[in-house]
C-alpha cells in the first residue's frame, strides 16, 4: 500500500519522538491504535438497525370522577375548544 522501508520508518519514528516527547509517545500510539481498530470494526460489521426509541410512559389516569369516555370532565362542558371564541363554537345565539 505505502512502500515504506525501514529507513523511512525510522525517520518517521524519530520525528514523532521529537514532536511528542518520550512521555507522550505511548499515549499517542495507544490512541492511534484504538482509532485504527475502531475503524476496522466499523467497516467490517454489517450495519445494525438503530435501537428502538423508548416506550412512551402510560397516560395519567383521568380525573373528574366518573365521566363517560369522550366527554369532558364536569365543569368544562360549556367551554369552547382551544382557539375558538364564542362565535365559532357553533352554539346557539347571535346572528
CSV table of C-alpha atoms in Angstrom, one decimal:
chain,number,residue,atom,x,y,z
A,1,UNK,CA,0.0,0.0,0.0
A,2,UNK,CA,2.6,2.6,1.1
A,3,UNK,CA,6.1,1.4,0.1
A,4,UNK,CA,7.7,2.5,3.4
A,5,UNK,CA,11.1,1.0,4.0
A,6,UNK,CA,13.0,0.7,7.3
A,7,UNK,CA,14.8,4.0,6.7
A,8,UNK,CA,11.7,6.0,6.2
A,9,UNK,CA,10.0,4.3,9.2
A,10,UNK,CA,13.0,5.2,11.4
A,11,UNK,CA,12.8,8.9,10.3
A,12,UNK,CA,9.0,9.0,11.0
A,13,UNK,CA,9.5,7.5,14.5
A,14,UNK,CA,12.3,9.9,15.3
A,15,UNK,CA,10.2,12.9,14.2
A,16,UNK,CA,7.3,11.6,16.3
A,17,UNK,CA,9.7,11.2,19.3
A,18,UNK,CA,10.9,14.8,18.8
A,19,UNK,CA,7.4,16.3,18.4
A,20,UNK,CA,5.6,14.4,21.2
A,21,UNK,CA,8.4,13.6,23.5
A,22,UNK,CA,9.1,10.3,25.3
A,23,UNK,CA,6.3,10.8,27.9
A,24,UNK,CA,3.5,11.5,25.5
A,25,UNK,CA,4.5,9.0,22.7
A,26,UNK,CA,2.9,5.9,24.3
A,27,UNK,CA,-0.4,7.8,24.7
A,28,UNK,CA,-0.3,8.9,21.1
A,29,UNK,CA,0.4,5.3,19.9
A,30,UNK,CA,-2.4,3.9,22.1
A,31,UNK,CA,-4.9,6.4,20.8
A,32,UNK,CA,-3.8,5.8,17.2
A,33,UNK,CA,-4.2,2.0,17.7
A,34,UNK,CA,-7.7,2.4,19.2
A,35,UNK,CA,-8.7,4.6,16.3
A,36,UNK,CA,-7.5,2.2,13.7
A,37,UNK,CA,-9.1,-0.8,15.5
A,38,UNK,CA,-12.5,1.1,15.7
A,39,UNK,CA,-12.3,2.0,12.0
A,40,UNK,CA,-11.7,-1.7,11.1
A,41,UNK,CA,-14.6,-2.8,13.2
A,42,UNK,CA,-16.9,-0.2,11.7
A,43,UNK,CA,-16.0,-1.2,8.2
A,44,UNK,CA,-16.3,-5.0,8.7
A,45,UNK,CA,-19.5,-5.2,10.8
A,46,UNK,CA,-22.8,-5.2,8.9
A,47,UNK,CA,-25.0,-2.2,9.6
A,48,UNK,CA,-27.2,-3.0,12.6
A,49,UNK,CA,-30.7,-1.4,12.8
A,50,UNK,CA,-30.9,1.6,15.0
A,51,UNK,CA,-32.1,1.0,18.6
A,52,UNK,CA,-35.8,1.3,19.1
A,53,UNK,CA,-36.9,4.5,20.9
A,54,UNK,CA,-38.0,4.0,24.5
A,55,UNK,CA,-41.7,3.3,25.0
A,56,UNK,CA,-43.9,6.2,25.9
A,57,UNK,CA,-44.9,6.4,29.6
A,58,UNK,CA,-48.5,5.4,30.3
A,59,UNK,CA,-51.1,8.2,30.3
A,60,UNK,CA,-52.1,9.5,33.7
A,61,UNK,CA,-55.5,8.4,34.9
A,62,UNK,CA,-58.4,10.7,34.1
A,63,UNK,CA,-59.5,13.0,36.9
A,64,UNK,CA,-63.0,14.3,37.5
A,65,UNK,CA,-65.0,11.3,38.7
A,66,UNK,CA,-67.0,9.0,36.5
A,67,UNK,CA,-67.4,10.9,33.3
A,68,UNK,CA,-68.2,8.9,30.2
A,69,UNK,CA,-65.5,8.3,27.6
A,70,UNK,CA,-65.2,11.1,25.0
A,71,UNK,CA,-66.9,13.7,27.2
A,72,UNK,CA,-65.0,16.4,29.1
A,73,UNK,CA,-64.9,16.3,32.9
A,74,UNK,CA,-67.6,18.2,34.8
A,75,UNK,CA,-67.2,22.0,34.7
A,76,UNK,CA,-65.7,22.0,31.2
A,77,UNK,CA,-68.8,21.0,29.2
A,78,UNK,CA,-69.7,24.5,28.0
A,79,UNK,CA,-66.2,25.9,27.3
A,80,UNK,CA,-65.2,26.2,23.6
A,81,UNK,CA,-62.3,24.3,22.2
A,82,UNK,CA,-58.9,25.9,22.2
A,83,UNK,CA,-58.6,28.8,19.7
A,84,UNK,CA,-62.4,29.1,19.3
A,85,UNK,CA,-64.3,32.1,20.5
A,86,UNK,CA,-68.0,32.1,21.4
A,87,UNK,CA,-68.9,32.9,17.8
A,88,UNK,CA,-67.0,29.9,16.4
A,89,UNK,CA,-68.2,27.3,18.9
A,90,UNK,CA,-71.4,26.5,16.9
A,91,UNK,CA,-73.6,27.2,19.9
A,92,UNK,CA,-76.9,28.9,19.9
A,93,UNK,CA,-77.2,32.7,19.9
A,94,UNK,CA,-76.0,35.7,18.0
A,95,UNK,CA,-76.7,36.3,14.3
